[in-house]
Each structure stands twice: as C-alpha cells, then as structure tokens.
Amino acid sequence: MPMATDSAQETTRTTEVFVAFQVIPRLRQGNNFEVVDRAIEVVKAAGVPFQVGAMETTMKGDLDHLLEIVKQAQQACLDHGAVEVITNIKIHTTTPQAHDTFCTYHRGVTPANSMFVTD
C-alpha cells in the first residue's frame, strides 16, 4: 500500500489545477458590481496566480485551497449585502502528459501576454 500513496503524492505534485468561478450576487439595494469586486478582493489577497475576466475569475493552485478561496469569495458577497449568491465553478486538471493537448493554458502564452497575475 505505501507504493500507492507515494504514487498519489507524486501525481499531486506534478498536476496543475485551474479553477474558474463566477459569483452572481442578488441584492435588495445597491450595486452588484461593487459586491463582485469584494469577491475579487478575496482572490487578490489569497496570493495565488489568477486572471480576472469579463465573465469569471480563473485561479491556479491546489484544488482544496482554490475551493476555499471560492467559498470565501461567496461569503464576501453575503457579507456586503447580497441576499443570495449563485456561484458557478469550473475545474480543469492537467497532468504532465497533457502538455500537447488542446486545453492547456500554456499554449500561445508569451512573456508579453502572460495570463496570470502572480504577485
């Protein structure tokens, strides 16, 4: 059995996970965009590589950590006036063997158009 654990740990170390999510808060009063900005602030403070897009925010890192960030972002919406929040989540996992597949984030990325904020 130790062999399976070692193998699983190795797979975890070499796997990349991307989580994209969208929060859709509903407020009784106020501006939805300001509440969405609070969710984005949670992502920025988390210290993971991320990209904010028009329809969703994409992060890169450990799956459990990224899902915790999504939960915190959703809570930030509730804390800032949302009476309900719909959260859409997409998870993309790649292995080293996927380097030449269609869905890799590295294809077409140059230093001039790097996709993720890393600071």
CSV table of N, CA and C in Angstrom, one decimal:
chain,number,residue,atom,x,y,z
A,1,MET,N,0.8,-1.2,0.0
A,1,MET,CA,0.0,0.0,0.0
A,1,MET,C,0.8,1.3,0.0
A,2,PRO,N,2.0,1.3,0.6
A,2,PRO,CA,2.8,2.6,0.6
A,2,PRO,C,3.1,3.0,-0.8
A,3,MET,N,3.2,2.1,-1.7
A,3,MET,CA,3.6,2.4,-3.1
A,3,MET,C,2.4,3.3,-3.7
A,4,ALA,N,1.2,3.0,-3.4
A,4,ALA,CA,0.1,3.7,-4.0
A,4,ALA,C,0.1,5.1,-3.4
A,5,THR,N,0.4,5.3,-2.1
A,5,THR,CA,0.4,6.6,-1.5
A,5,THR,C,1.5,7.4,-2.1
A,6,ASP,N,2.7,6.9,-2.3
A,6,ASP,CA,3.8,7.6,-2.9
A,6,ASP,C,3.4,8.0,-4.3
A,7,SER,N,2.8,7.1,-5.1
A,7,SER,CA,2.4,7.5,-6.4
A,7,SER,C,1.3,8.6,-6.4
A,8,ALA,N,0.4,8.5,-5.5
A,8,ALA,CA,-0.6,9.6,-5.4
A,8,ALA,C,0.0,10.9,-5.1
A,9,GLN,N,1.0,10.9,-4.2
A,9,GLN,CA,1.6,12.2,-3.8
A,9,GLN,C,2.4,12.7,-5.0
A,10,GLU,N,3.0,11.8,-5.8
A,10,GLU,CA,3.8,12.3,-6.9
A,10,GLU,C,2.8,12.9,-7.9
A,11,THR,N,1.7,12.3,-8.2
A,11,THR,CA,0.7,12.8,-9.1
A,11,THR,C,0.3,14.2,-8.7
A,12,THR,N,0.0,14.4,-7.4
A,12,THR,CA,-0.4,15.6,-6.8
A,12,THR,C,0.6,16.7,-7.1
A,13,ARG,N,1.9,16.4,-6.9
A,13,ARG,CA,2.9,17.4,-7.1
A,13,ARG,C,3.1,17.8,-8.6
A,14,THR,N,2.8,17.0,-9.5
A,14,THR,CA,3.0,17.3,-10.9
A,14,THR,C,1.7,17.7,-11.6
A,15,THR,N,0.6,17.7,-11.0
A,15,THR,CA,-0.7,18.1,-11.6
A,15,THR,C,-0.9,19.6,-11.4
A,16,GLU,N,-1.4,20.2,-12.4
A,16,GLU,CA,-1.8,21.6,-12.3
A,16,GLU,C,-3.4,21.6,-12.3
A,17,VAL,N,-3.9,22.5,-11.4
A,17,VAL,CA,-5.3,22.6,-11.3
A,17,VAL,C,-5.6,24.1,-11.5
A,18,PHE,N,-6.6,24.3,-12.3
A,18,PHE,CA,-7.2,25.7,-12.6
A,18,PHE,C,-8.6,25.6,-12.1
A,19,VAL,N,-9.1,26.6,-11.4
A,19,VAL,CA,-10.5,26.8,-11.0
A,19,VAL,C,-10.9,28.1,-11.5
A,20,ALA,N,-12.0,28.1,-12.3
A,20,ALA,CA,-12.6,29.3,-12.8
A,20,ALA,C,-14.0,29.4,-12.0
A,21,PHE,N,-14.3,30.6,-11.6
A,21,PHE,CA,-15.6,30.7,-10.9
A,21,PHE,C,-16.2,32.1,-11.2
A,22,GLN,N,-17.5,32.1,-11.1
A,22,GLN,CA,-18.3,33.3,-11.3
A,22,GLN,C,-19.3,33.4,-10.1
A,23,VAL,N,-19.3,34.6,-9.5
A,23,VAL,CA,-20.3,34.9,-8.5
A,23,VAL,C,-21.4,35.8,-9.1
A,24,ILE,N,-22.6,35.5,-8.8
A,24,ILE,CA,-23.8,36.3,-9.2
A,24,ILE,C,-24.6,36.6,-8.0
A,25,PRO,N,-24.3,37.8,-7.4
A,25,PRO,CA,-25.0,38.2,-6.2
A,25,PRO,C,-26.3,38.9,-6.5
A,26,ARG,N,-27.3,38.7,-5.6
A,26,ARG,CA,-28.5,39.4,-5.7
A,26,ARG,C,-28.7,40.2,-4.5
A,27,LEU,N,-28.9,41.5,-4.7
A,27,LEU,CA,-29.0,42.5,-3.6
A,27,LEU,C,-30.5,43.1,-3.6
A,28,ARG,N,-30.9,43.5,-2.5
A,28,ARG,CA,-32.2,44.2,-2.4
A,28,ARG,C,-31.9,45.7,-2.8
A,29,GLN,N,-30.7,46.2,-2.4
A,29,GLN,CA,-30.4,47.5,-2.8
A,29,GLN,C,-28.9,47.5,-3.0
A,30,GLY,N,-28.4,48.5,-3.8
A,30,GLY,CA,-27.0,48.7,-4.0
A,30,GLY,C,-26.6,48.2,-5.4
A,31,ASN,N,-25.3,48.1,-5.6
A,31,ASN,CA,-24.7,47.8,-6.9
A,31,ASN,C,-24.1,46.4,-6.9
A,32,ASN,N,-24.5,45.5,-7.8
A,32,ASN,CA,-23.9,44.2,-7.8
A,32,ASN,C,-22.4,44.2,-8.1
A,33,PHE,N,-22.0,45.1,-9.0
A,33,PHE,CA,-20.6,45.2,-9.3
A,33,PHE,C,-19.7,45.5,-8.1
A,34,GLU,N,-20.2,46.3,-7.2
A,34,GLU,CA,-19.4,46.5,-6.0
A,34,GLU,C,-19.2,45.3,-5.2
A,35,VAL,N,-20.3,44.5,-5.1
A,35,VAL,CA,-20.2,43.2,-4.4
A,35,VAL,C,-19.3,42.2,-5.0
A,36,VAL,N,-19.4,42.1,-6.4
A,36,VAL,CA,-18.5,41.3,-7.1
A,36,VAL,C,-17.0,41.7,-6.9
A,37,ASP,N,-16.8,43.0,-6.8
A,37,ASP,CA,-15.4,43.5,-6.5
A,37,ASP,C,-14.9,43.0,-5.2
A,38,ARG,N,-15.8,42.8,-4.2
A,38,ARG,CA,-15.4,42.3,-2.9
A,38,ARG,C,-14.9,40.8,-3.0
A,39,ALA,N,-15.6,40.1,-3.9
A,39,ALA,CA,-15.2,38.7,-4.2
A,39,ALA,C,-13.8,38.7,-4.8
A,40,ILE,N,-13.6,39.6,-5.8
A,40,ILE,CA,-12.3,39.7,-6.4
A,40,ILE,C,-11.2,40.1,-5.5
A,41,GLU,N,-11.5,40.9,-4.5
A,41,GLU,CA,-10.5,41.3,-3.5
A,41,GLU,C,-10.1,40.1,-2.7
A,42,VAL,N,-11.0,39.1,-2.4
A,42,VAL,CA,-10.6,37.9,-1.7
A,42,VAL,C,-9.6,37.1,-2.5
A,43,VAL,N,-9.8,37.0,-3.8
A,43,VAL,CA,-8.9,36.3,-4.7
A,43,VAL,C,-7.5,37.0,-4.7
A,44,LYS,N,-7.5,38.3,-4.8
A,44,LYS,CA,-6.2,39.1,-4.9
A,44,LYS,C,-5.4,38.9,-3.6
A,45,ALA,N,-6.1,38.8,-2.4
A,45,ALA,CA,-5.5,38.6,-1.1
A,45,ALA,C,-5.0,37.2,-0.9
A,46,ALA,N,-5.5,36.3,-1.7
A,46,ALA,CA,-5.2,34.9,-1.4
A,46,ALA,C,-3.8,34.5,-1.9
A,47,GLY,N,-3.1,35.3,-2.7
A,47,GLY,CA,-1.8,35.0,-3.1
A,47,GLY,C,-1.6,33.9,-4.1
A,48,VAL,N,-2.6,33.6,-4.9
A,48,VAL,CA,-2.5,32.5,-5.9
A,48,VAL,C,-2.5,33.2,-7.3
A,49,PRO,N,-1.8,32.6,-8.3
A,49,PRO,CA,-1.9,33.2,-9.6
A,49,PRO,C,-3.4,33.2,-10.1
A,50,PHE,N,-3.8,34.3,-10.7
A,50,PHE,CA,-5.2,34.5,-11.1
A,50,PHE,C,-5.3,35.4,-12.3
A,51,GLN,N,-6.5,35.3,-12.9
A,51,GLN,CA,-6.8,36.2,-14.0
A,51,GLN,C,-8.3,36.5,-13.9
A,52,VAL,N,-8.6,37.8,-13.9
A,52,VAL,CA,-10.0,38.3,-13.8
A,52,VAL,C,-10.5,38.5,-15.2
A,53,GLY,N,-11.5,37.9,-15.6
A,53,GLY,CA,-12.1,38.1,-16.9
A,53,GLY,C,-13.5,38.7,-16.8
A,54,ALA,N,-14.1,39.0,-18.0
A,54,ALA,CA,-15.4,39.6,-18.0
A,54,ALA,C,-16.5,38.7,-17.4
A,55,MET,N,-16.4,37.4,-17.5
A,55,MET,CA,-17.4,36.5,-17.0
A,55,MET,C,-17.0,35.7,-15.8
A,56,GLU,N,-15.7,35.6,-15.5
A,56,GLU,CA,-15.3,34.7,-14.5
A,56,GLU,C,-13.9,35.0,-14.1
A,57,THR,N,-13.4,34.5,-12.9
A,57,THR,CA,-12.1,34.7,-12.5
A,57,THR,C,-11.5,33.3,-12.4
A,58,THR,N,-10.2,33.2,-13.0
A,58,THR,CA,-9.6,31.9,-13.0
A,58,THR,C,-8.3,31.9,-12.1
A,59,MET,N,-8.2,30.9,-11.3
A,59,MET,CA,-7.0,30.8,-10.4
A,59,MET,C,-6.3,29.5,-10.7
A,60,LYS,N,-5.0,29.5,-10.2
A,60,LYS,CA,-4.2,28.3,-10.4
A,60,LYS,C,-3.6,27.9,-9.0
A,61,GLY,N,-3.6,26.6,-8.7
A,61,GLY,CA,-3.1,26.2,-7.4
A,61,GLY,C,-3.6,24.8,-7.0
A,62,ASP,N,-3.5,24.6,-5.7
A,62,ASP,CA,-4.0,23.4,-5.0
A,62,ASP,C,-5.6,23.4,-5.0
A,63,LEU,N,-6.2,22.4,-5.4
A,63,LEU,CA,-7.7,22.3,-5.5
A,63,LEU,C,-8.4,22.7,-4.2
A,64,ASP,N,-8.0,22.1,-3.1
A,64,ASP,CA,-8.6,22.4,-1.9
A,64,ASP,C,-8.5,23.9,-1.5
A,65,HIS,N,-7.3,24.4,-1.7
A,65,HIS,CA,-7.1,25.8,-1.4
A,65,HIS,C,-7.9,26.7,-2.3
A,66,LEU,N,-8.0,26.4,-3.6
A,66,LEU,CA,-8.8,27.2,-4.5
A,66,LEU,C,-10.3,27.2,-4.2
A,67,LEU,N,-10.8,26.0,-3.8
A,67,LEU,CA,-12.2,25.9,-3.4
A,67,LEU,C,-12.5,26.7,-2.2
A,68,GLU,N,-11.5,26.7,-1.2
A,68,GLU,CA,-11.7,27.5,0.0
A,68,GLU,C,-11.7,29.0,-0.4
A,69,ILE,N,-10.9,29.4,-1.4
A,69,ILE,CA,-11.0,30.8,-1.8
A,69,ILE,C,-12.4,31.1,-2.4
A,70,VAL,N,-12.9,30.2,-3.2
A,70,VAL,CA,-14.2,30.4,-3.8
A,70,VAL,C,-15.3,30.6,-2.7
A,71,LYS,N,-15.2,29.7,-1.6
A,71,LYS,CA,-16.1,29.8,-0.5
A,71,LYS,C,-16.0,31.2,0.2
A,72,GLN,N,-14.8,31.7,0.4
A,72,GLN,CA,-14.5,33.0,1.0
A,72,GLN,C,-15.1,34.1,0.1
A,73,ALA,N,-14.9,34.0,-1.2
A,73,ALA,CA,-15.4,35.0,-2.1
A,73,ALA,C,-16.9,35.0,-2.1
A,74,GLN,N,-17.6,33.9,-2.0
A,74,GLN,CA,-19.0,33.8,-1.9
A,74,GLN,C,-19.5,34.5,-0.6
A,75,GLN,N,-18.8,34.2,0.5
A,75,GLN,CA,-19.1,34.8,1.8
A,75,GLN,C,-18.9,36.3,1.8
A,76,ALA,N,-17.9,36.8,1.1
A,76,ALA,CA,-17.7,38.2,1.0
A,76,ALA,C,-18.9,38.9,0.3
A,77,CYS,N,-19.5,38.2,-0.6
A,77,CYS,CA,-20.7,38.8,-1.3
A,77,CYS,C,-21.8,38.9,-0.3
A,78,LEU,N,-22.0,37.8,0.5
A,78,LEU,CA,-23.1,37.8,1.5
A,78,LEU,C,-22.8,38.9,2.6
A,79,ASP,N,-21.5,39.0,3.0
A,79,ASP,CA,-21.1,40.0,4.0
A,79,ASP,C,-21.3,41.4,3.5
A,80,HIS,N,-21.4,41.6,2.2
A,80,HIS,CA,-21.5,43.0,1.7
A,80,HIS,C,-22.9,43.2,1.0
A,81,GLY,N,-23.9,42.6,1.5
A,81,GLY,CA,-25.3,42.9,1.1
A,81,GLY,C,-26.0,42.0,0.2
A,82,ALA,N,-25.4,41.0,-0.3
A,82,ALA,CA,-26.1,40.0,-1.1
A,82,ALA,C,-27.1,39.2,-0.3
A,83,VAL,N,-28.3,39.0,-0.7
A,83,VAL,CA,-29.3,38.2,0.0
A,83,VAL,C,-29.2,36.8,-0.5
A,84,GLU,N,-28.6,36.6,-1.7
A,84,GLU,CA,-28.3,35.3,-2.2
A,84,GLU,C,-27.2,35.4,-3.2
A,85,VAL,N,-26.5,34.3,-3.4
A,85,VAL,CA,-25.4,34.3,-4.4
A,85,VAL,C,-25.4,33.0,-5.2
A,86,ILE,N,-25.4,33.1,-6.5
A,86,ILE,CA,-25.2,31.9,-7.3
A,86,ILE,C,-23.7,31.9,-7.7
A,87,THR,N,-23.1,30.7,-7.5
A,87,THR,CA,-21.6,30.6,-7.8
A,87,THR,C,-21.5,29.4,-8.8
A,88,ASN,N,-20.9,29.8,-9.9
A,88,ASN,CA,-20.6,28.8,-10.9
A,88,ASN,C,-19.1,28.4,-10.9
A,89,ILE,N,-18.8,27.2,-10.8
A,89,ILE,CA,-17.4,26.7,-10.7
A,89,ILE,C,-17.0,25.8,-11.8
A,90,LYS,N,-15.8,26.0,-12.4
A,90,LYS,CA,-15.3,25.1,-13.4
A,90,LYS,C,-13.9,24.6,-12.8
A,91,ILE,N,-13.6,23.4,-13.0
A,91,ILE,CA,-12.3,22.8,-12.5
A,91,ILE,C,-11.6,22.2,-13.7
A,92,HIS,N,-10.4,22.6,-14.0
A,92,HIS,CA,-9.6,22.0,-15.0
A,92,HIS,C,-8.3,21.4,-14.4
A,93,THR,N,-8.1,20.1,-14.5
A,93,THR,CA,-6.9,19.5,-14.0
A,93,THR,C,-6.1,18.9,-15.2
A,94,THR,N,-4.8,19.2,-15.2
A,94,THR,CA,-3.9,18.7,-16.2
A,94,THR,C,-2.8,17.9,-15.6
A,95,THR,N,-2.2,17.0,-16.3
A,95,THR,CA,-1.0,16.2,-15.9
A,95,THR,C,0.1,16.6,-16.8
A,96,PRO,N,1.3,16.2,-16.5
A,96,PRO,CA,2.4,16.5,-17.4
A,96,PRO,C,2.2,15.9,-18.8
A,97,GLN,N,1.4,14.8,-18.9
A,97,GLN,CA,1.2,14.2,-20.2
A,97,GLN,C,0.3,15.0,-21.1
A,98,ALA,N,-0.4,16.0,-20.5
A,98,ALA,CA,-1.3,16.8,-21.3
A,98,ALA,C,-0.6,18.0,-21.9
A,99,HIS,N,0.7,18.1,-21.9
A,99,HIS,CA,1.4,19.3,-22.4
A,99,HIS,C,1.1,19.6,-23.9
A,100,ASP,N,0.7,18.6,-24.7
A,100,ASP,CA,0.4,18.9,-26.1
A,100,ASP,C,-1.1,18.8,-26.5
A,101,THR,N,-1.9,18.9,-25.5
A,101,THR,CA,-3.4,18.8,-25.8
A,101,THR,C,-3.9,20.2,-26.0
A,102,PHE,N,-5.1,20.3,-26.5
A,102,PHE,CA,-5.8,21.5,-26.9
A,102,PHE,C,-6.0,22.4,-25.7
A,103,CYS,N,-6.4,21.9,-24.5
A,103,CYS,CA,-6.8,22.7,-23.4
A,103,CYS,C,-5.8,23.2,-22.4
A,104,THR,N,-4.5,23.2,-22.8
A,104,THR,CA,-3.5,23.7,-21.9
A,104,THR,C,-3.5,25.2,-21.9
A,105,TYR,N,-3.2,25.8,-20.7
A,105,TYR,CA,-3.2,27.2,-20.6
A,105,TYR,C,-1.8,27.8,-21.1
A,106,HIS,N,-0.9,27.0,-21.3
A,106,HIS,CA,0.5,27.4,-21.7
A,106,HIS,C,0.6,27.7,-23.2
A,107,ARG,N,-0.3,27.1,-24.0
A,107,ARG,CA,-0.2,27.3,-25.5
A,107,ARG,C,-0.6,28.8,-25.8
A,108,GLY,N,0.3,29.4,-26.6
A,108,GLY,CA,0.0,30.7,-27.0
A,108,GLY,C,0.4,31.8,-26.0
A,109,VAL,N,0.9,31.4,-24.9
A,109,VAL,CA,1.2,32.4,-23.8
A,109,VAL,C,2.7,32.8,-24.0
A,110,THR,N,2.9,34.1,-24.2
A,110,THR,CA,4.3,34.6,-24.3
A,110,THR,C,4.5,35.5,-23.1
A,111,PRO,N,5.8,35.9,-22.8
A,111,PRO,CA,6.0,36.8,-21.7
A,111,PRO,C,5.2,38.1,-21.9
A,112,ALA,N,4.9,38.5,-23.1
A,112,ALA,CA,4.2,39.8,-23.3
A,112,ALA,C,2.7,39.7,-23.0
A,113,ASN,N,2.1,38.4,-23.0
A,113,ASN,CA,0.7,38.3,-22.8
A,113,ASN,C,0.4,37.2,-21.7
A,114,SER,N,1.3,37.2,-20.7
A,114,SER,CA,1.1,36.3,-19.6
A,114,SER,C,-0.3,36.4,-19.0
A,115,MET,N,-0.9,35.2,-18.7
A,115,MET,CA,-2.3,35.2,-18.4
A,115,MET,C,-2.6,35.4,-16.9
A,116,PHE,N,-1.7,35.1,-16.0
A,116,PHE,CA,-2.0,35.2,-14.6
A,116,PHE,C,-1.2,36.2,-13.9
A,117,VAL,N,-1.9,36.9,-13.0
A,117,VAL,CA,-1.2,37.8,-12.0
A,117,VAL,C,-0.6,36.9,-11.0
A,118,THR,N,0.7,37.1,-10.7
A,118,THR,CA,1.3,36.2,-9.7
A,118,THR,C,1.9,37.0,-8.5
A,119,ASP,N,1.7,38.3,-8.4
A,119,ASP,CA,2.3,39.0,-7.3
A,119,ASP,C,1.3,39.3,-6.2
